[in-house]
Amino acid sequence: MAKSKPNSKPTMHDVAAAAGVSQATVSLVLNSAGGSRFSDETRRKVKDAVAQLGYRTNAHAKFLRDGLAGMVGFIGDSVATSPFAGAIIEGAQERAWEDGLLLLTMNTGGDKDLEAASLDAMLSYNVAGVVYGSMYHRLLEVPKALAGVPSVVLNSQDRAGHLPSVAPDEVNGGYSATRHLLDAGHTRVGMINIELLESGLPAAVGRYEGYTAALAEAGLDVDPALVRFGRGGEDDGYKYAMELMTAPEQPTAIFCANDRTAWGAYQAVADLRLSIPDDVSIVGFDNQAIVAPHLRPGLTTFELPFIAMGRRAVDLILQGAEPDGRVELMECPLIERKSVTHPKEMP
Amino acid sequence: MAKSKPNSKPTMHDVAAAAGVSQATVSLVLNSAGGSRFSDETRRKVKDAVAQLGYRTNAHAKFLRDGLAGMVGFIGDSVATSPFAGAIIEGAQERAWEDGLLLLTMNTGGDKDLEAASLDAMLSYNVAGVVYGSMYHRLLEVPKALAGVPSVVLNSQDRAGHLPSVAPDEVNGGYSATRHLLDAGHTRVGMINIELLESGLPAAVGRYEGYTAALAEAGLDVDPALVRFGRGGEDDGYKYAMELMTAPEQPTAIFCANDRTAWGAYQAVADLRLSIPDDVSIVGFDNQAIVAPHLRPGLTTFELPFIAMGRRAVDLILQGAEPDGRVELMECPLIERKSVTHPKEMP
DNA sequence: GCGTAGTGGTTATTCGTATTAGTTATTCGT
DNA sequence: ACGAATAACTAATACGAATAACCACTACGC
């Protein structure tokens, strides 16, 4: 009745002994269609023994035996820890769990050695695949060892163009943001963005492209007097919003390429004793949880679809993710708050 | 020479065949003190074969065979994804990796079923232990299944008092924050806190206790006119700072029990056309990355030692973490920025 | 009265690694 | 020159679960 080695966890043999059947019977009852070929009596005995001993299957034995994967690897520079993109891991995990898989995570802080070593460790667990996540959208070089296993670049793109990537649709985001202002009746829509060439950021480039596309569609030209490029901090937001709002021809709306610059813009507008949205409408980007909802008025902005992206990445992995270089762009939903209204009538 | 099953990963037997030695030799060369009992020639052959085949040890086989743990489990309500505490996972992971262990993470969003199921899955991997992390400091109920494995409550405390806990030292934090203001010469130090009884938050209770202790030590009484309790949002910070700064006897410094209320206080002070720190010094708490450094002036605050706590929790697990109910309080370091100075001379 | 089908199990083997206990040569001490 | 020690390596086994193959027995058709 009692376990042979009382200190160690019970095995199937212990359960079998307790139930008075063979180990194979236990396995079949537990796995194979509920052991329909066995008598009710036997099934009951097995289940009782399992419950009584607190038996739990040994995953190592299981996955060794049938070569399947029980986990998905997640390697990130600092995603997990980042206040921006933490949710990315949530989506990945959710999706993995739907297939009964756990997430094996590692953030490397960009350390290539650590990256290689931990990737190695993950591969030795025979993971179903590896998600290579990044804190912000960029073009990155992936470790070579990823070649041997299904893997997906998340919130970034493989510069070499081999691995499939899942990233936010920046162009469409910039388009939608601008369009949102246009639709509210604005015709003088400014933009405070991040340097295009210098930064090379897909977010900056893409959102600007969307901005120009939306203006063009509305029959408007980009007015250089209404556009500023900086480094994306709230100090830039302050400075450029101040410039724009004190220029001879002020915009009636500003699209800030991220919530931080929007925050800076809020401060500038406040210092000018102007009102948002009555004097100027503002749209941000990123839906930064700690900032956007708490500004006054609440900032209308676009959300990076972290959860959806995480889900999709694992999705691709579970489908076998060939290195086909595809780039899946995910839509950034509008989060409407109070910083946008129609323009005042011009006097 | 060639692998028997070309599609599957090479095993030690494949390496052995390629090197013309036995599997045991490969294992011994690879693990046992570098195989010092073997000839140089043999060692070289084995290593060449390993490199050529790209052999990687199968973790499942290894951990099945010797029953050791290769991973540490991390279960959180929403820690991983939270913009506040994401770093907690970083410390845990760092420490685990120092012992060659990976982190198996799951955030459950508070779902008890998911919690139980994923805990079960983790235990079946024979993890060295489980860190049960929480998004914010509170007293929580832990799942029963944790009893069977070394486990530690992180950034919270086991209400039942069984599991060891690692949490921030709120009392000392509140004391240090107040003391920092006192040391700058302030004698009228206000506090904007969260409801004590209603919330039951260790952060609110502890920081307040530290506040009163520091005042007492300086020979000062708590002046109820200088203390406010709310819900911890920036709107409360705004409202109460406004009250305090327009009262007959204004404080020359305010200790805000979190950065969000401090942010609100900043807005109130700005609306009153007063200056931080010249008219009033402000100390926050939490060192919220997206807010504290970007306020103007930068907010002097205290940091929750997430990385250190994460490290310590895994530390305890690797030491075998008995359910001794101990509570380890970790110090919150001062992050000095620009929101504190000495008080103006009274006219 | 014998083959056939079903019922209810069990036995033996496999996965990949680590390790104990040998085995076979070679060298050494006296 | 003979037993002992040493060097260099191998054979066999265990870890825990899954499963293919097999076995014993009953029931049934005709």
PDB file of C-alpha atoms in Angstrom, chain A residues 153-315:
ATOM      1  CA  VAL A 153      10.360  37.545 -34.042  1.00  0.00           C
ATOM      2  CA  LEU A 154       7.919  39.500 -31.952  1.00  0.00           C
ATOM      3  CA  ASN A 155       7.376  43.249 -31.855  1.00  0.00           C
ATOM      4  CA  SER A 156      10.267  43.626 -34.273  1.00  0.00           C
ATOM      5  CA  GLN A 157      11.479  42.283 -37.557  1.00  0.00           C
ATOM      6  CA  ASP A 158      14.317  40.041 -38.601  1.00  0.00           C
ATOM      7  CA  ARG A 159      16.721  42.293 -40.416  1.00  0.00           C
ATOM      8  CA  ALA A 160      17.912  39.357 -42.481  1.00  0.00           C
ATOM      9  CA  GLY A 161      14.346  38.682 -43.546  1.00  0.00           C
ATOM     10  CA  HIS A 162      14.353  34.995 -42.682  1.00  0.00           C
ATOM     11  CA  LEU A 163      12.285  34.480 -39.595  1.00  0.00           C
ATOM     12  CA  PRO A 164       8.600  35.295 -39.594  1.00  0.00           C
ATOM     13  CA  SER A 165       7.835  38.453 -37.664  1.00  0.00           C
ATOM     14  CA  VAL A 166       4.829  39.830 -35.873  1.00  0.00           C
ATOM     15  CA  ALA A 167       4.774  43.573 -35.364  1.00  0.00           C
ATOM     16  CA  PRO A 168       2.382  46.485 -35.019  1.00  0.00           C
ATOM     17  CA  ASP A 169       1.075  48.053 -38.183  1.00  0.00           C
ATOM     18  CA  GLU A 170       2.653  51.457 -37.737  1.00  0.00           C
ATOM     19  CA  VAL A 171       1.617  52.815 -41.090  1.00  0.00           C
ATOM     20  CA  ASN A 172      -1.992  51.998 -40.575  1.00  0.00           C
ATOM     21  CA  GLY A 173      -1.740  53.354 -37.044  1.00  0.00           C
ATOM     22  CA  GLY A 174      -0.405  56.675 -38.239  1.00  0.00           C
ATOM     23  CA  TYR A 175      -3.033  56.747 -40.908  1.00  0.00           C
ATOM     24  CA  SER A 176      -5.846  56.029 -38.477  1.00  0.00           C
ATOM     25  CA  ALA A 177      -4.631  58.595 -35.981  1.00  0.00           C
ATOM     26  CA  THR A 178      -4.486  61.292 -38.596  1.00  0.00           C
ATOM     27  CA  ARG A 179      -7.729  60.163 -40.112  1.00  0.00           C
ATOM     28  CA  HIS A 180      -9.367  60.377 -36.713  1.00  0.00           C
ATOM     29  CA  LEU A 181      -8.420  64.064 -36.538  1.00  0.00           C
ATOM     30  CA  LEU A 182      -9.379  64.710 -40.117  1.00  0.00           C
ATOM     31  CA  ASP A 183     -12.744  63.100 -39.565  1.00  0.00           C
ATOM     32  CA  ALA A 184     -13.328  65.403 -36.611  1.00  0.00           C
ATOM     33  CA  GLY A 185     -13.063  68.270 -39.061  1.00  0.00           C
ATOM     34  CA  HIS A 186      -9.471  69.354 -38.646  1.00  0.00           C
ATOM     35  CA  THR A 187      -7.522  70.506 -41.637  1.00  0.00           C
ATOM     36  CA  ARG A 188      -4.433  71.875 -39.977  1.00  0.00           C
ATOM     37  CA  VAL A 189      -3.089  68.727 -38.355  1.00  0.00           C
ATOM     38  CA  GLY A 190       0.428  68.911 -36.983  1.00  0.00           C
ATOM     39  CA  MET A 191       2.679  66.037 -36.059  1.00  0.00           C
ATOM     40  CA  ILE A 192       5.415  65.690 -33.484  1.00  0.00           C
ATOM     41  CA  ASN A 193       7.463  62.669 -34.414  1.00  0.00           C
ATOM     42  CA  ILE A 194      10.842  61.079 -33.851  1.00  0.00           C
ATOM     43  CA  GLU A 195      13.705  61.628 -36.285  1.00  0.00           C
ATOM     44  CA  LEU A 196      13.138  59.400 -39.278  1.00  0.00           C
ATOM     45  CA  LEU A 197      16.527  58.605 -40.723  1.00  0.00           C
ATOM     46  CA  GLU A 198      18.602  59.038 -37.629  1.00  0.00           C
ATOM     47  CA  SER A 199      16.520  56.679 -35.565  1.00  0.00           C
ATOM     48  CA  GLY A 200      15.491  54.337 -38.333  1.00  0.00           C
ATOM     49  CA  LEU A 201      12.577  53.377 -36.113  1.00  0.00           C
ATOM     50  CA  PRO A 202       9.783  51.592 -37.941  1.00  0.00           C
ATOM     51  CA  ALA A 203       7.399  53.318 -35.557  1.00  0.00           C
ATOM     52  CA  ALA A 204       8.596  56.781 -36.534  1.00  0.00           C
ATOM     53  CA  VAL A 205       8.859  56.036 -40.216  1.00  0.00           C
ATOM     54  CA  GLY A 206       5.626  54.099 -40.433  1.00  0.00           C
ATOM     55  CA  ARG A 207       3.503  56.487 -38.437  1.00  0.00           C
ATOM     56  CA  TYR A 208       4.759  59.380 -40.514  1.00  0.00           C
ATOM     57  CA  GLU A 209       3.985  57.511 -43.682  1.00  0.00           C
ATOM     58  CA  GLY A 210       0.462  56.940 -42.415  1.00  0.00           C
ATOM     59  CA  TYR A 211       0.178  60.615 -41.530  1.00  0.00           C
ATOM     60  CA  THR A 212       1.119  61.744 -45.024  1.00  0.00           C
ATOM     61  CA  ALA A 213      -1.096  59.126 -46.613  1.00  0.00           C
ATOM     62  CA  ALA A 214      -4.140  60.247 -44.641  1.00  0.00           C
ATOM     63  CA  LEU A 215      -3.492  63.876 -45.501  1.00  0.00           C
ATOM     64  CA  ALA A 216      -3.031  63.036 -49.159  1.00  0.00           C
ATOM     65  CA  GLU A 217      -6.239  61.070 -49.187  1.00  0.00           C
ATOM     66  CA  ALA A 218      -8.000  64.130 -47.809  1.00  0.00           C
ATOM     67  CA  GLY A 219      -6.462  66.253 -50.512  1.00  0.00           C
ATOM     68  CA  LEU A 220      -4.095  67.989 -48.101  1.00  0.00           C
ATOM     69  CA  ASP A 221      -0.367  68.571 -48.397  1.00  0.00           C
ATOM     70  CA  VAL A 222       2.057  67.996 -45.600  1.00  0.00           C
ATOM     71  CA  ASP A 223       2.876  71.448 -44.290  1.00  0.00           C
ATOM     72  CA  PRO A 224       6.474  71.380 -43.032  1.00  0.00           C
ATOM     73  CA  ALA A 225       5.644  74.220 -40.666  1.00  0.00           C
ATOM     74  CA  LEU A 226       3.328  71.857 -38.850  1.00  0.00           C
ATOM     75  CA  VAL A 227       5.737  68.951 -38.447  1.00  0.00           C
ATOM     76  CA  ARG A 228       8.551  68.490 -35.985  1.00  0.00           C
ATOM     77  CA  PHE A 229      11.059  65.711 -35.426  1.00  0.00           C
ATOM     78  CA  GLY A 230      12.828  65.067 -32.146  1.00  0.00           C
ATOM     79  CA  ARG A 231      13.923  62.251 -29.903  1.00  0.00           C
ATOM     80  CA  GLY A 232      10.540  61.281 -28.552  1.00  0.00           C
ATOM     81  CA  GLY A 233      10.875  62.502 -24.993  1.00  0.00           C
ATOM     82  CA  GLU A 234       8.298  64.595 -23.193  1.00  0.00           C
ATOM     83  CA  ASP A 235      10.736  67.530 -23.309  1.00  0.00           C
ATOM     84  CA  ASP A 236      10.537  67.419 -27.078  1.00  0.00           C
ATOM     85  CA  GLY A 237       6.792  67.221 -26.839  1.00  0.00           C
ATOM     86  CA  TYR A 238       6.825  70.353 -24.724  1.00  0.00           C
ATOM     87  CA  LYS A 239       9.228  72.255 -26.900  1.00  0.00           C
ATOM     88  CA  TYR A 240       7.662  71.450 -30.255  1.00  0.00           C
ATOM     89  CA  ALA A 241       4.097  71.842 -29.073  1.00  0.00           C
ATOM     90  CA  MET A 242       5.105  75.235 -27.753  1.00  0.00           C
ATOM     91  CA  GLU A 243       6.613  76.113 -31.125  1.00  0.00           C
ATOM     92  CA  LEU A 244       3.625  74.901 -33.070  1.00  0.00           C
ATOM     93  CA  MET A 245       1.086  76.642 -30.871  1.00  0.00           C
ATOM     94  CA  THR A 246       2.861  79.978 -30.908  1.00  0.00           C
ATOM     95  CA  ALA A 247       3.584  80.030 -34.623  1.00  0.00           C
ATOM     96  CA  PRO A 248       1.627  82.379 -36.889  1.00  0.00           C
ATOM     97  CA  GLU A 249      -0.424  79.558 -38.342  1.00  0.00           C
ATOM     98  CA  GLN A 250      -1.218  77.169 -35.528  1.00  0.00           C
ATOM     99  CA  PRO A 251      -2.499  73.666 -36.000  1.00  0.00           C
ATOM    100  CA  THR A 252      -5.926  72.860 -34.566  1.00  0.00           C
ATOM    101  CA  ALA A 253      -4.796  69.323 -33.860  1.00  0.00           C
ATOM    102  CA  ILE A 254      -1.517  67.559 -33.192  1.00  0.00           C
ATOM    103  CA  PHE A 255      -0.689  63.925 -33.712  1.00  0.00           C
ATOM    104  CA  CYS A 256       2.030  63.039 -31.251  1.00  0.00           C
ATOM    105  CA  ALA A 257       3.885  59.930 -32.297  1.00  0.00           C
ATOM    106  CA  ASN A 258       3.946  58.653 -28.768  1.00  0.00           C
ATOM    107  CA  ASP A 259       2.261  59.294 -25.440  1.00  0.00           C
ATOM    108  CA  ARG A 260       5.378  60.730 -23.896  1.00  0.00           C
ATOM    109  CA  THR A 261       5.559  63.569 -26.374  1.00  0.00           C
ATOM    110  CA  ALA A 262       1.825  63.992 -25.972  1.00  0.00           C
ATOM    111  CA  TRP A 263       2.379  64.430 -22.274  1.00  0.00           C
ATOM    112  CA  GLY A 264       4.939  67.103 -22.994  1.00  0.00           C
ATOM    113  CA  ALA A 265       2.510  68.747 -25.363  1.00  0.00           C
ATOM    114  CA  TYR A 266      -0.104  68.798 -22.611  1.00  0.00           C
ATOM    115  CA  GLN A 267       2.275  70.717 -20.403  1.00  0.00           C
ATOM    116  CA  ALA A 268       3.039  73.218 -23.144  1.00  0.00           C
ATOM    117  CA  VAL A 269      -0.627  73.758 -23.865  1.00  0.00           C
ATOM    118  CA  ALA A 270      -1.259  74.259 -20.140  1.00  0.00           C
ATOM    119  CA  ASP A 271       1.561  76.765 -19.912  1.00  0.00           C
ATOM    120  CA  LEU A 272       0.041  78.666 -22.819  1.00  0.00           C
ATOM    121  CA  ARG A 273      -3.255  78.782 -20.911  1.00  0.00           C
ATOM    122  CA  LEU A 274      -4.913  76.980 -23.731  1.00  0.00           C
ATOM    123  CA  SER A 275      -7.281  74.088 -23.442  1.00  0.00           C
ATOM    124  CA  ILE A 276      -7.280  70.545 -24.745  1.00  0.00           C
ATOM    125  CA  PRO A 277      -9.317  69.709 -26.736  1.00  0.00           C
ATOM    126  CA  ASP A 278     -11.046  73.063 -27.210  1.00  0.00           C
ATOM    127  CA  ASP A 279      -8.034  74.945 -28.484  1.00  0.00           C
ATOM    128  CA  VAL A 280      -6.154  72.007 -29.828  1.00  0.00           C
ATOM    129  CA  SER A 281      -6.936  68.326 -30.190  1.00  0.00           C
ATOM    130  CA  ILE A 282      -4.234  65.833 -29.366  1.00  0.00           C
ATOM    131  CA  VAL A 283      -3.808  62.211 -30.382  1.00  0.00           C
ATOM    132  CA  GLY A 284      -1.054  60.099 -28.905  1.00  0.00           C
ATOM    133  CA  PHE A 285       0.261  56.654 -29.591  1.00  0.00           C
ATOM    134  CA  ASP A 286       1.099  53.650 -27.379  1.00  0.00           C
ATOM    135  CA  ASN A 287      -1.655  53.940 -24.785  1.00  0.00           C
ATOM    136  CA  GLN A 288       0.881  54.009 -22.003  1.00  0.00           C
ATOM    137  CA  ALA A 289      -1.062  52.648 -19.062  1.00  0.00           C
ATOM    138  CA  ILE A 290       0.418  54.835 -16.391  1.00  0.00           C
ATOM    139  CA  VAL A 291       0.116  58.033 -18.365  1.00  0.00           C
ATOM    140  CA  ALA A 292      -2.567  58.151 -21.015  1.00  0.00           C
ATOM    141  CA  PRO A 293      -5.647  57.511 -18.883  1.00  0.00           C
ATOM    142  CA  HIS A 294      -4.447  59.849 -16.151  1.00  0.00           C
ATOM    143  CA  LEU A 295      -3.745  62.955 -18.131  1.00  0.00           C
ATOM    144  CA  ARG A 296      -6.377  65.648 -17.979  1.00  0.00           C
ATOM    145  CA  PRO A 297      -8.240  65.333 -20.193  1.00  0.00           C
ATOM    146  CA  GLY A 298      -7.685  61.632 -20.840  1.00  0.00           C
ATOM    147  CA  LEU A 299      -5.495  61.140 -23.878  1.00  0.00           C
ATOM    148  CA  THR A 300      -7.015  59.706 -27.020  1.00  0.00           C
ATOM    149  CA  THR A 301      -4.402  57.378 -28.348  1.00  0.00           C
ATOM    150  CA  PHE A 302      -3.706  54.103 -30.136  1.00  0.00           C
ATOM    151  CA  GLU A 303      -2.847  50.900 -28.430  1.00  0.00           C
ATOM    152  CA  LEU A 304      -0.027  48.622 -29.399  1.00  0.00           C
ATOM    153  CA  PRO A 305      -1.723  45.227 -29.634  1.00  0.00           C
ATOM    154  CA  PHE A 306       0.683  43.430 -27.344  1.00  0.00           C
ATOM    155  CA  ILE A 307      -1.599  40.659 -26.264  1.00  0.00           C
ATOM    156  CA  ALA A 308      -2.758  39.931 -29.772  1.00  0.00           C
ATOM    157  CA  MET A 309       0.801  39.996 -31.050  1.00  0.00           C
ATOM    158  CA  GLY A 310       1.979  37.625 -28.354  1.00  0.00           C
ATOM    159  CA  ARG A 311      -0.854  35.278 -29.163  1.00  0.00           C
ATOM    160  CA  ARG A 312      -0.161  35.396 -32.845  1.00  0.00           C
ATOM    161  CA  ALA A 313       3.524  34.686 -32.417  1.00  0.00           C
ATOM    162  CA  VAL A 314       2.855  31.524 -30.459  1.00  0.00           C
ATOM    163  CA  ASP A 315       0.164  30.664 -32.928  1.00  0.00           C
TER     164      ASP A 315
END
